[in-house]
Amino acid sequence: MVTIDWPGALMGFGVGVAMSALYFGGLAVTVRVALRSSRPNAMLLPSALARIALLLAVGWLVSGGATRVWAFAGYGLAFFLVRFLATMLARAPRPEDV
């Protein structure tokens, strides 16, 4: 019988939602700024490295160095849920596009 650590999973999920929202919010801002820039690579690469490093570092801390499996699972689930919502919002038609 598998015992689920619900407080750990919910804590990982909550932190994962917050960090994922920050990750995709930063991505949106970076893309908007890069589209106006004459050198978008100079903006996109450092931003991607910083966002990925922050997401992984917080995930490592939340999961206790990958020893708290249920916190890690909640964190990962939250990332994929927020990613799904972010792509749905990005693909939705805007009023000025109609």
Coordinates of C-alpha atoms in Angstrom, one line a residue:
M1 CA 0.0 0.0 0.0
V2 CA 1.4 3.4 -1.0
T3 CA 1.2 6.1 1.6
I4 CA 0.8 9.6 0.1
D5 CA 2.3 12.5 2.0
W6 CA -0.6 14.9 1.3
P7 CA 0.8 17.9 3.2
G8 CA 4.1 17.5 1.2
A9 CA 2.3 17.1 -2.1
L10 CA 0.1 20.1 -1.5
M11 CA 3.0 22.2 -0.4
G12 CA 4.9 21.2 -3.5
F13 CA 1.9 21.9 -5.6
G14 CA 1.4 25.4 -4.1
V15 CA 5.0 26.4 -4.5
G16 CA 5.0 24.9 -8.0
V17 CA 2.0 27.0 -9.1
A18 CA 3.6 30.2 -7.8
M19 CA 7.0 29.4 -9.4
S20 CA 5.4 28.3 -12.7
A21 CA 3.3 31.4 -12.9
L22 CA 6.5 33.4 -12.4
Y23 CA 8.3 31.4 -15.0
F24 CA 5.7 31.8 -17.7
G25 CA 5.0 35.4 -16.8
G26 CA 8.7 36.1 -17.2
L27 CA 8.7 34.3 -20.5
A28 CA 5.8 36.5 -21.7
V29 CA 7.5 39.7 -20.7
T30 CA 10.8 38.6 -22.2
V31 CA 9.2 37.7 -25.6
R32 CA 7.4 41.0 -25.7
V33 CA 10.7 42.9 -25.0
A34 CA 12.7 40.7 -27.4
L35 CA 10.3 41.4 -30.3
R36 CA 11.0 45.1 -30.0
S37 CA 14.7 44.6 -29.7
S38 CA 17.3 44.8 -32.5
R39 CA 19.2 41.8 -30.8
P40 CA 16.5 39.4 -29.4
N41 CA 19.0 36.7 -28.7
A42 CA 20.8 38.9 -26.2
M43 CA 17.5 39.1 -24.3
L44 CA 16.1 35.6 -24.7
L45 CA 19.1 33.4 -23.8
P46 CA 20.0 35.1 -20.4
S47 CA 16.3 35.2 -19.5
A48 CA 15.8 31.5 -20.3
L49 CA 18.9 30.5 -18.3
A50 CA 17.8 32.6 -15.3
R51 CA 14.2 31.3 -15.4
I52 CA 15.2 27.7 -15.8
A53 CA 17.8 27.9 -13.0
L54 CA 15.3 29.5 -10.6
L55 CA 12.7 26.9 -11.4
L56 CA 15.1 24.0 -10.8
A57 CA 16.6 25.5 -7.7
V58 CA 13.3 26.1 -6.0
G59 CA 12.2 22.6 -7.1
W60 CA 15.3 21.1 -5.5
L61 CA 14.7 23.0 -2.3
V62 CA 11.0 22.1 -2.1
S63 CA 11.7 18.4 -2.7
G64 CA 14.5 18.4 -0.1
G65 CA 17.1 17.4 -2.7
A66 CA 14.8 15.0 -4.4
T67 CA 14.2 13.0 -1.2
R68 CA 10.6 14.2 -0.7
V69 CA 9.0 12.4 -3.6
W70 CA 5.4 13.6 -3.1
A71 CA 6.5 17.3 -2.8
F72 CA 8.5 16.8 -6.1
A73 CA 5.4 15.2 -7.7
G74 CA 3.2 18.1 -6.6
Y75 CA 5.7 20.6 -7.9
G76 CA 6.0 18.9 -11.3
L77 CA 2.2 18.5 -11.6
A78 CA 1.7 22.2 -10.9
F79 CA 4.3 23.1 -13.6
F80 CA 2.5 21.0 -16.2
L81 CA -0.9 22.4 -15.2
V82 CA 0.2 26.0 -15.3
R83 CA 2.0 25.3 -18.6
F84 CA -1.3 23.9 -20.0
L85 CA -3.2 27.0 -18.9
A86 CA -0.4 29.3 -20.3
T87 CA -0.6 27.7 -23.7
M88 CA -4.4 27.9 -23.7
L89 CA -4.2 31.6 -22.9
A90 CA -1.5 32.2 -25.5
R91 CA -3.6 30.5 -28.3
A92 CA -6.9 32.1 -27.4
P93 CA -8.0 34.7 -29.9
R94 CA -7.7 38.3 -28.7
P95 CA -10.4 40.9 -29.4
E96 CA -8.1 42.9 -31.7
D97 CA -7.3 39.7 -33.7
V98 CA -11.0 39.0 -34.5

